Amino acid sequence: QVQLVESGGGLVQLGGSLRLSCAASGRPFQRYTMGWFRQAPGKEREFVAAISWRGGSTTYADSVKGRFTISRDNAKNTAYLQMNTLKLEDTAVYSCAASTGRPSVLSAEYTDWGQGTQVTVSA
């Protein structure tokens, strides 16, 4: 099991940027694919982005392609989500998750989850 703690959320203006971090502890971080998901009030959890254990493979939801970038630093046991050109519809609780499989859009593929960090985009 790997423990995950997100940080970096907050209130940002429309069109602004934020960088989320996901710090991992426990089992070796470099063994895990990392993903970011989000859940807005009254909506289902949705996939945002994922990155393979070496960082060579990434995948994004269509809604964030070209605006968000997922990355990782295995030496720091941390994954990141750089979010640019934020829209009102990006408001949600963002959670990172770990998987021993390949990058996947399916939340069921991820076994360990952080508690999430709130991102609020204001007009």
mmCIF file of N, CA and C in Angstrom:
data_model
loop_
_atom_site.group_PDB
_atom_site.id
_atom_site.type_symbol
_atom_site.label_atom_id
_atom_site.label_comp_id
_atom_site.label_asym_id
_atom_site.label_seq_id
_atom_site.Cartn_x
_atom_site.Cartn_y
_atom_site.Cartn_z
ATOM 1 N N GLN A 1 0.840 -1.198 0.000
ATOM 2 C CA GLN A 1 0.000 0.000 0.000
ATOM 3 C C GLN A 1 0.876 1.249 0.000
ATOM 4 N N VAL A 2 0.434 2.253 -0.724
ATOM 5 C CA VAL A 2 1.146 3.520 -0.747
ATOM 6 C C VAL A 2 0.206 4.605 -0.231
ATOM 7 N N GLN A 3 0.738 5.489 0.601
ATOM 8 C CA GLN A 3 -0.045 6.583 1.153
ATOM 9 C C GLN A 3 0.167 7.827 0.289
ATOM 10 N N LEU A 4 -0.918 8.514 0.003
ATOM 11 C CA LEU A 4 -0.877 9.664 -0.898
ATOM 12 C C LEU A 4 -1.477 10.888 -0.233
ATOM 13 N N VAL A 5 -0.798 12.018 -0.367
ATOM 14 C CA VAL A 5 -1.287 13.277 0.192
ATOM 15 C C VAL A 5 -1.190 14.358 -0.878
ATOM 16 N N GLU A 6 -2.342 14.937 -1.198
ATOM 17 C CA GLU A 6 -2.380 16.004 -2.187
ATOM 18 C C GLU A 6 -2.214 17.367 -1.530
ATOM 19 N N SER A 7 -1.700 18.296 -2.317
ATOM 20 C CA SER A 7 -1.598 19.684 -1.871
ATOM 21 C C SER A 7 -1.602 20.587 -3.098
ATOM 22 N N GLY A 8 -1.772 21.883 -2.837
ATOM 23 C CA GLY A 8 -1.694 22.847 -3.928
ATOM 24 C C GLY A 8 -3.018 23.368 -4.418
ATOM 25 N N GLY A 9 -4.113 22.839 -3.887
ATOM 26 C CA GLY A 9 -5.411 23.348 -4.305
ATOM 27 C C GLY A 9 -5.671 24.731 -3.741
ATOM 28 N N GLY A 10 -6.765 25.323 -4.190
ATOM 29 C CA GLY A 10 -7.124 26.639 -3.690
ATOM 30 C C GLY A 10 -8.093 27.340 -4.602
ATOM 31 N N LEU A 11 -8.215 28.642 -4.374
ATOM 32 C CA LEU A 11 -9.111 29.487 -5.163
ATOM 33 C C LEU A 11 -8.284 30.204 -6.222
ATOM 34 N N VAL A 12 -8.738 30.132 -7.467
ATOM 35 C CA VAL A 12 -8.005 30.756 -8.562
ATOM 36 C C VAL A 12 -9.007 31.402 -9.508
ATOM 37 N N GLN A 13 -8.593 32.465 -10.149
ATOM 38 C CA GLN A 13 -9.481 33.155 -11.076
ATOM 39 C C GLN A 13 -9.548 32.425 -12.409
ATOM 40 N N LEU A 14 -10.637 32.663 -13.084
ATOM 41 C CA LEU A 14 -10.839 32.116 -14.420
ATOM 42 C C LEU A 14 -9.617 32.433 -15.297
ATOM 43 N N GLY A 15 -9.091 31.414 -15.950
ATOM 44 C CA GLY A 15 -7.929 31.585 -16.809
ATOM 45 C C GLY A 15 -6.599 31.447 -16.098
ATOM 46 N N GLY A 16 -6.635 31.294 -14.804
ATOM 47 C CA GLY A 16 -5.412 31.190 -14.021
ATOM 48 C C GLY A 16 -4.823 29.793 -14.026
ATOM 49 N N SER A 17 -3.797 29.620 -13.191
ATOM 50 C CA SER A 17 -3.074 28.356 -13.122
ATOM 51 C C SER A 17 -2.892 27.906 -11.681
ATOM 52 N N LEU A 18 -2.766 26.601 -11.531
ATOM 53 C CA LEU A 18 -2.427 25.989 -10.250
ATOM 54 C C LEU A 18 -1.587 24.763 -10.534
ATOM 55 N N ARG A 19 -0.740 24.403 -9.574
ATOM 56 C CA ARG A 19 -0.033 23.142 -9.669
ATOM 57 C C ARG A 19 -0.337 22.305 -8.435
ATOM 58 N N LEU A 20 -0.895 21.158 -8.670
ATOM 59 C CA LEU A 20 -1.182 20.217 -7.587
ATOM 60 C C LEU A 20 -0.009 19.258 -7.424
ATOM 61 N N SER A 21 0.221 18.870 -6.179
ATOM 62 C CA SER A 21 1.245 17.887 -5.876
ATOM 63 C C SER A 21 0.620 16.695 -5.174
ATOM 64 N N CYS A 22 1.218 15.547 -5.361
ATOM 65 C CA CYS A 22 0.767 14.325 -4.707
ATOM 66 C C CYS A 22 2.010 13.644 -4.146
ATOM 67 N N ALA A 23 2.174 13.723 -2.837
ATOM 68 C CA ALA A 23 3.340 13.139 -2.183
ATOM 69 C C ALA A 23 3.020 11.719 -1.739
ATOM 70 N N ALA A 24 3.913 10.799 -2.074
ATOM 71 C CA ALA A 24 3.689 9.392 -1.772
ATOM 72 C C ALA A 24 4.672 8.886 -0.722
ATOM 73 N N SER A 25 4.195 7.959 0.078
ATOM 74 C CA SER A 25 5.061 7.292 1.054
ATOM 75 C C SER A 25 4.595 5.845 1.186
ATOM 76 N N GLY A 26 5.452 5.036 1.750
ATOM 77 C CA GLY A 26 5.120 3.625 1.882
ATOM 78 C C GLY A 26 5.921 2.814 0.882
ATOM 79 N N ARG A 27 5.259 2.120 0.008
ATOM 80 C CA ARG A 27 5.947 1.283 -0.972
ATOM 81 C C ARG A 27 6.643 2.140 -2.025
ATOM 82 N N PRO A 28 7.644 1.578 -2.705
ATOM 83 C CA PRO A 28 8.402 2.355 -3.691
ATOM 84 C C PRO A 28 7.522 3.037 -4.729
ATOM 85 N N PHE A 29 7.602 4.343 -4.742
ATOM 86 C CA PHE A 29 6.756 5.166 -5.606
ATOM 87 C C PHE A 29 6.938 4.817 -7.068
ATOM 88 N N GLN A 30 8.167 4.504 -7.460
ATOM 89 C CA GLN A 30 8.447 4.305 -8.873
ATOM 90 C C GLN A 30 7.797 3.039 -9.429
ATOM 91 N N ARG A 31 7.194 2.225 -8.599
ATOM 92 C CA ARG A 31 6.508 1.026 -9.079
ATOM 93 C C ARG A 31 5.081 1.321 -9.552
ATOM 94 N N TYR A 32 4.613 2.525 -9.292
ATOM 95 C CA TYR A 32 3.201 2.817 -9.509
ATOM 96 C C TYR A 32 2.943 3.764 -10.676
ATOM 97 N N THR A 33 1.934 3.421 -11.440
ATOM 98 C CA THR A 33 1.300 4.396 -12.321
ATOM 99 C C THR A 33 0.518 5.361 -11.431
ATOM 100 N N MET A 34 0.549 6.627 -11.771
ATOM 101 C CA MET A 34 -0.174 7.631 -10.993
ATOM 102 C C MET A 34 -1.260 8.271 -11.842
ATOM 103 N N GLY A 35 -2.382 8.515 -11.177
ATOM 104 C CA GLY A 35 -3.486 9.156 -11.881
ATOM 105 C C GLY A 35 -4.061 10.292 -11.065
ATOM 106 N N TRP A 36 -4.718 11.194 -11.759
ATOM 107 C CA TRP A 36 -5.477 12.276 -11.126
ATOM 108 C C TRP A 36 -6.934 12.135 -11.568
ATOM 109 N N PHE A 37 -7.812 12.264 -10.603
ATOM 110 C CA PHE A 37 -9.244 12.247 -10.840
ATOM 111 C C PHE A 37 -9.850 13.475 -10.160
ATOM 112 N N ARG A 38 -11.061 13.807 -10.550
ATOM 113 C CA ARG A 38 -11.741 14.916 -9.889
ATOM 114 C C ARG A 38 -13.219 14.615 -9.746
ATOM 115 N N GLN A 39 -13.803 15.265 -8.756
ATOM 116 C CA GLN A 39 -15.240 15.108 -8.537
ATOM 117 C C GLN A 39 -15.827 16.449 -8.164
ATOM 118 N N ALA A 40 -16.751 16.895 -8.980
ATOM 119 C CA ALA A 40 -17.462 18.137 -8.723
ATOM 120 C C ALA A 40 -18.735 17.837 -7.941
ATOM 121 N N PRO A 41 -19.269 18.813 -7.235
ATOM 122 C CA PRO A 41 -20.487 18.577 -6.446
ATOM 123 C C PRO A 41 -21.625 18.046 -7.303
ATOM 124 N N GLY A 42 -22.226 16.963 -6.852
ATOM 125 C CA GLY A 42 -23.356 16.399 -7.564
ATOM 126 C C GLY A 42 -23.001 15.609 -8.814
ATOM 127 N N LYS A 43 -21.714 15.422 -9.046
ATOM 128 C CA LYS A 43 -21.290 14.696 -10.245
ATOM 129 C C LYS A 43 -20.470 13.468 -9.884
ATOM 130 N N GLU A 44 -20.346 12.584 -10.863
ATOM 131 C CA GLU A 44 -19.520 11.401 -10.671
ATOM 132 C C GLU A 44 -18.039 11.780 -10.717
ATOM 133 N N ARG A 45 -17.226 10.948 -10.086
ATOM 134 C CA ARG A 45 -15.786 11.116 -10.198
ATOM 135 C C ARG A 45 -15.383 10.902 -11.649
ATOM 136 N N GLU A 46 -14.465 11.747 -12.134
ATOM 137 C CA GLU A 46 -14.027 11.592 -13.516
ATOM 138 C C GLU A 46 -12.513 11.607 -13.625
ATOM 139 N N PHE A 47 -12.039 10.901 -14.617
ATOM 140 C CA PHE A 47 -10.612 10.816 -14.887
ATOM 141 C C PHE A 47 -10.104 12.143 -15.420
ATOM 142 N N VAL A 48 -8.887 12.499 -15.004
ATOM 143 C CA VAL A 48 -8.254 13.721 -15.494
ATOM 144 C C VAL A 48 -6.988 13.394 -16.288
ATOM 145 N N ALA A 49 -6.060 12.670 -15.651
ATOM 146 C CA ALA A 49 -4.784 12.382 -16.317
ATOM 147 C C ALA A 49 -4.097 11.225 -15.610
ATOM 148 N N ALA A 50 -3.187 10.568 -16.323
ATOM 149 C CA ALA A 50 -2.415 9.481 -15.732
ATOM 150 C C ALA A 50 -1.028 9.452 -16.351
ATOM 151 N N ILE A 51 -0.079 8.904 -15.597
ATOM 152 C CA ILE A 51 1.310 8.834 -16.060
ATOM 153 C C ILE A 51 1.894 7.499 -15.630
ATOM 154 N N SER A 52 2.671 6.895 -16.527
ATOM 155 C CA SER A 52 3.286 5.613 -16.235
ATOM 156 C C SER A 52 4.402 5.756 -15.215
ATOM 157 N N TRP A 53 4.903 4.622 -14.732
ATOM 158 C CA TRP A 53 5.844 4.667 -13.620
ATOM 159 C C TRP A 53 7.146 5.349 -13.992
ATOM 160 N N ARG A 54 7.557 5.294 -15.258
ATOM 161 C CA ARG A 54 8.773 6.000 -15.659
ATOM 162 C C ARG A 54 8.479 7.391 -16.204
ATOM 163 N N GLY A 55 7.205 7.674 -16.399
ATOM 164 C CA GLY A 55 6.838 8.975 -16.949
ATOM 165 C C GLY A 55 6.817 9.034 -18.455
ATOM 166 N N GLY A 56 7.066 7.902 -19.114
ATOM 167 C CA GLY A 56 7.148 7.919 -20.557
ATOM 168 C C GLY A 56 5.815 7.881 -21.269
ATOM 169 N N SER A 57 4.775 7.542 -20.537
ATOM 170 C CA SER A 57 3.446 7.444 -21.134
ATOM 171 C C SER A 57 2.468 8.246 -20.301
ATOM 172 N N THR A 58 1.736 9.121 -20.974
ATOM 173 C CA THR A 58 0.709 9.909 -20.301
ATOM 174 C C THR A 58 -0.589 9.823 -21.081
ATOM 175 N N THR A 59 -1.681 10.033 -20.386
ATOM 176 C CA THR A 59 -2.983 10.087 -21.023
ATOM 177 C C THR A 59 -3.831 11.118 -20.316
ATOM 178 N N TYR A 60 -4.704 11.779 -21.085
ATOM 179 C CA TYR A 60 -5.502 12.875 -20.551
ATOM 180 C C TYR A 60 -6.955 12.740 -20.973
ATOM 181 N N ALA A 61 -7.815 13.268 -20.136
ATOM 182 C CA ALA A 61 -9.209 13.430 -20.537
ATOM 183 C C ALA A 61 -9.274 14.503 -21.613
ATOM 184 N N ASP A 62 -10.205 14.352 -22.535
ATOM 185 C CA ASP A 62 -10.330 15.333 -23.614
ATOM 186 C C ASP A 62 -10.582 16.739 -23.074
ATOM 187 N N SER A 63 -11.276 16.815 -21.963
ATOM 188 C CA SER A 63 -11.650 18.118 -21.408
ATOM 189 C C SER A 63 -10.457 18.917 -20.891
ATOM 190 N N VAL A 64 -9.315 18.257 -20.664
ATOM 191 C CA VAL A 64 -8.159 18.963 -20.111
ATOM 192 C C VAL A 64 -6.954 18.951 -21.049
ATOM 193 N N LYS A 65 -7.053 18.239 -22.139
ATOM 194 C CA LYS A 65 -5.923 18.154 -23.086
ATOM 195 C C LYS A 65 -5.506 19.534 -23.548
ATOM 196 N N GLY A 66 -4.206 19.756 -23.533
ATOM 197 C CA GLY A 66 -3.668 21.043 -23.954
ATOM 198 C C GLY A 66 -3.648 22.086 -22.854
ATOM 199 N N ARG A 67 -4.313 21.816 -21.740
ATOM 200 C CA ARG A 67 -4.340 22.768 -20.618
ATOM 201 C C ARG A 67 -3.641 22.207 -19.381
ATOM 202 N N PHE A 68 -3.779 20.915 -19.153
ATOM 203 C CA PHE A 68 -3.206 20.272 -17.967
ATOM 204 C C PHE A 68 -2.004 19.416 -18.387
ATOM 205 N N THR A 69 -1.029 19.323 -17.478
ATOM 206 C CA THR A 69 0.125 18.473 -17.715
ATOM 207 C C THR A 69 0.419 17.665 -16.457
ATOM 208 N N ILE A 70 0.483 16.356 -16.621
ATOM 209 C CA ILE A 70 0.839 15.488 -15.506
ATOM 210 C C ILE A 70 2.330 15.157 -15.607
ATOM 211 N N SER A 71 2.980 15.102 -14.463
ATOM 212 C CA SER A 71 4.401 14.765 -14.434
ATOM 213 C C SER A 71 4.707 14.082 -13.105
ATOM 214 N N ARG A 72 5.924 13.598 -12.989
ATOM 215 C CA ARG A 72 6.321 12.953 -11.740
ATOM 216 C C ARG A 72 7.823 13.105 -11.548
ATOM 217 N N ASP A 73 8.215 13.092 -10.282
ATOM 218 C CA ASP A 73 9.622 13.101 -9.916
ATOM 219 C C ASP A 73 9.828 11.922 -8.970
ATOM 220 N N ASN A 74 10.334 10.834 -9.496
ATOM 221 C CA ASN A 74 10.466 9.632 -8.677
ATOM 222 C C ASN A 74 11.476 9.804 -7.553
ATOM 223 N N ALA A 75 12.443 10.680 -7.742
ATOM 224 C CA ALA A 75 13.418 10.934 -6.677
ATOM 225 C C ALA A 75 12.771 11.626 -5.482
ATOM 226 N N LYS A 76 11.693 12.349 -5.748
ATOM 227 C CA LYS A 76 10.972 13.067 -4.681
ATOM 228 C C LYS A 76 9.684 12.368 -4.282
ATOM 229 N N ASN A 77 9.417 11.214 -4.889
ATOM 230 C CA ASN A 77 8.182 10.466 -4.583
ATOM 231 C C ASN A 77 6.940 11.337 -4.737
ATOM 232 N N THR A 78 6.918 12.131 -5.786
ATOM 233 C CA THR A 78 5.836 13.101 -5.965
ATOM 234 C C THR A 78 5.355 13.126 -7.412
ATOM 235 N N ALA A 79 4.053 13.199 -7.546
ATOM 236 C CA ALA A 79 3.434 13.423 -8.849
ATOM 237 C C ALA A 79 2.822 14.816 -8.853
ATOM 238 N N TYR A 80 2.691 15.376 -10.044
ATOM 239 C CA TYR A 80 2.195 16.747 -10.173
ATOM 240 C C TYR A 80 1.108 16.824 -11.231
ATOM 241 N N LEU A 81 0.281 17.844 -11.066
ATOM 242 C CA LEU A 81 -0.686 18.180 -12.111
ATOM 243 C C LEU A 81 -0.644 19.690 -12.291
ATOM 244 N N GLN A 82 -0.046 20.113 -13.385
ATOM 245 C CA GLN A 82 -0.015 21.529 -13.729
ATOM 246 C C GLN A 82 -1.280 21.865 -14.492
ATOM 247 N N MET A 83 -2.044 22.812 -13.979
ATOM 248 C CA MET A 83 -3.319 23.171 -14.580
ATOM 249 C C MET A 83 -3.272 24.624 -15.039
ATOM 250 N N ASN A 84 -3.408 24.822 -16.329
ATOM 251 C CA ASN A 84 -3.387 26.166 -16.915
ATOM 252 C C ASN A 84 -4.726 26.483 -17.556
ATOM 253 N N THR A 85 -4.937 27.761 -17.799
ATOM 254 C CA THR A 85 -6.156 28.227 -18.455
ATOM 255 C C THR A 85 -7.385 27.594 -17.810
ATOM 256 N N LEU A 86 -7.471 27.722 -16.514
ATOM 257 C CA LEU A 86 -8.545 27.066 -15.770
ATOM 258 C C LEU A 86 -9.898 27.639 -16.130
ATOM 259 N N LYS A 87 -10.874 26.748 -16.175
ATOM 260 C CA LYS A 87 -12.248 27.103 -16.504
ATOM 261 C C LYS A 87 -13.126 26.887 -15.263
ATOM 262 N N LEU A 88 -14.308 27.485 -15.303
ATOM 263 C CA LEU A 88 -15.223 27.312 -14.176
ATOM 264 C C LEU A 88 -15.542 25.833 -13.951
ATOM 265 N N GLU A 89 -15.647 25.096 -15.043
ATOM 266 C CA GLU A 89 -16.013 23.678 -14.933
ATOM 267 C C GLU A 89 -14.872 22.802 -14.404
ATOM 268 N N ASP A 90 -13.709 23.392 -14.181
ATOM 269 C CA ASP A 90 -12.619 22.640 -13.555
ATOM 270 C C ASP A 90 -12.752 22.609 -12.028
ATOM 271 N N THR A 91 -13.690 23.354 -11.491
ATOM 272 C CA THR A 91 -13.916 23.352 -10.048
ATOM 273 C C THR A 91 -14.321 21.966 -9.580
ATOM 274 N N ALA A 92 -13.553 21.429 -8.625
ATOM 275 C CA ALA A 92 -13.795 20.072 -8.145
ATOM 276 C C ALA A 92 -12.802 19.748 -7.036
ATOM 277 N N VAL A 93 -13.029 18.620 -6.395
ATOM 278 C CA VAL A 93 -12.013 18.039 -5.516
ATOM 279 C C VAL A 93 -11.140 17.129 -6.374
ATOM 280 N N TYR A 94 -9.847 17.380 -6.343
ATOM 281 C CA TYR A 94 -8.901 16.613 -7.142
ATOM 282 C C TYR A 94 -8.180 15.609 -6.253
ATOM 283 N N SER A 95 -8.171 14.371 -6.701
ATOM 284 C CA SER A 95 -7.524 13.304 -5.936
ATOM 285 C C SER A 95 -6.497 12.604 -6.797
ATOM 286 N N CYS A 96 -5.384 12.237 -6.185
ATOM 287 C CA CYS A 96 -4.421 11.410 -6.895
ATOM 288 C C CYS A 96 -4.612 9.960 -6.466
ATOM 289 N N ALA A 97 -4.173 9.070 -7.327
ATOM 290 C CA ALA A 97 -4.373 7.648 -7.088
ATOM 291 C C ALA A 97 -3.212 6.868 -7.681
ATOM 292 N N ALA A 98 -2.961 5.690 -7.126
ATOM 293 C CA ALA A 98 -1.855 4.848 -7.559
ATOM 294 C C ALA A 98 -2.359 3.510 -8.062
ATOM 295 N N SER A 99 -1.699 3.033 -9.097
ATOM 296 C CA SER A 99 -2.058 1.752 -9.698
ATOM 297 C C SER A 99 -0.787 0.985 -10.034
ATOM 298 N N THR A 100 -0.861 -0.331 -9.912
ATOM 299 C CA THR A 100 0.286 -1.154 -10.314
ATOM 300 C C THR A 100 0.195 -1.545 -11.783
ATOM 301 N N GLY A 101 -0.858 -1.107 -12.456
ATOM 302 C CA GLY A 101 -1.010 -1.422 -13.865
ATOM 303 C C GLY A 101 -0.586 -0.277 -14.759
ATOM 304 N N ARG A 102 -0.982 -0.363 -16.004
ATOM 305 C CA ARG A 102 -0.678 0.690 -16.965
ATOM 306 C C ARG A 102 -1.615 1.872 -16.743
ATOM 307 N N PRO A 103 -1.263 3.055 -17.273
ATOM 308 C CA PRO A 103 -2.165 4.205 -17.136
ATOM 309 C C PRO A 103 -3.562 3.866 -17.639
ATOM 310 N N SER A 104 -4.537 4.184 -16.828
ATOM 311 C CA SER A 104 -5.915 3.837 -17.141
ATOM 312 C C SER A 104 -6.835 4.987 -16.790
ATOM 313 N N VAL A 105 -7.934 5.092 -17.520
ATOM 314 C CA VAL A 105 -8.961 6.096 -17.235
ATOM 315 C C VAL A 105 -9.963 5.568 -16.218
ATOM 316 N N LEU A 106 -9.855 4.309 -15.858
ATOM 317 C CA LEU A 106 -10.827 3.682 -14.973
ATOM 318 C C LEU A 106 -10.395 3.787 -13.521
ATOM 319 N N SER A 107 -11.227 4.370 -12.691
ATOM 320 C CA SER A 107 -10.879 4.525 -11.280
ATOM 321 C C SER A 107 -10.718 3.176 -10.588
ATOM 322 N N ALA A 108 -11.412 2.166 -11.066
ATOM 323 C CA ALA A 108 -11.324 0.839 -10.443
ATOM 324 C C ALA A 108 -9.940 0.218 -10.590
ATOM 325 N N GLU A 109 -9.147 0.724 -11.524
ATOM 326 C CA GLU A 109 -7.800 0.201 -11.723
ATOM 327 C C GLU A 109 -6.816 0.709 -10.669
ATOM 328 N N TYR A 110 -7.217 1.689 -9.900
ATOM 329 C CA TYR A 110 -6.341 2.319 -8.914
ATOM 330 C C TYR A 110 -6.676 1.815 -7.512
ATOM 331 N N THR A 111 -5.653 1.429 -6.790
ATOM 332 C CA THR A 111 -5.870 0.781 -5.503
ATOM 333 C C THR A 111 -5.680 1.703 -4.305
ATOM 334 N N ASP A 112 -4.940 2.758 -4.483
ATOM 335 C CA ASP A 112 -4.652 3.651 -3.352
ATOM 336 C C ASP A 112 -4.998 5.084 -3.749
ATOM 337 N N TRP A 113 -5.611 5.782 -2.817
ATOM 338 C CA TRP A 113 -6.139 7.120 -3.095
ATOM 339 C C TRP A 113 -5.763 8.101 -2.001
ATOM 340 N N GLY A 114 -5.545 9.343 -2.407
ATOM 341 C CA GLY A 114 -5.401 10.413 -1.445
ATOM 342 C C GLY A 114 -6.762 10.947 -1.051
ATOM 343 N N GLN A 115 -6.775 11.882 -0.122
ATOM 344 C CA GLN A 115 -8.046 12.421 0.371
ATOM 345 C C GLN A 115 -8.575 13.547 -0.488
ATOM 346 N N GLY A 116 -7.727 14.112 -1.314
ATOM 347 C CA GLY A 116 -8.186 15.127 -2.244
ATOM 348 C C GLY A 116 -7.862 16.540 -1.804
ATOM 349 N N THR A 117 -7.844 17.430 -2.784
ATOM 350 C CA THR A 117 -7.628 18.852 -2.531
ATOM 351 C C THR A 117 -8.618 19.641 -3.381
ATOM 352 N N GLN A 118 -9.202 20.662 -2.783
ATOM 353 C CA GLN A 118 -10.243 21.432 -3.463
ATOM 354 C C GLN A 118 -9.623 22.453 -4.406
ATOM 355 N N VAL A 119 -10.146 22.490 -5.605
ATOM 356 C CA VAL A 119 -9.797 23.524 -6.573
ATOM 357 C C VAL A 119 -11.071 24.263 -6.923
ATOM 358 N N THR A 120 -11.069 25.562 -6.736
ATOM 359 C CA THR A 120 -12.223 26.379 -7.051
ATOM 360 C C THR A 120 -11.805 27.480 -8.010
ATOM 361 N N VAL A 121 -12.472 27.527 -9.156
ATOM 362 C CA VAL A 121 -12.200 28.545 -10.164
ATOM 363 C C VAL A 121 -13.327 29.563 -10.113
ATOM 364 N N SER A 122 -12.960 30.830 -9.939
ATOM 365 C CA SER A 122 -13.964 31.880 -9.810
ATOM 366 C C SER A 122 -13.940 32.792 -11.024
ATOM 367 N N ALA A 123 -15.113 33.338 -11.321
ATOM 368 C CA ALA A 123 -15.249 34.229 -12.489
ATOM 369 C C ALA A 123 -14.736 35.621 -12.169
#
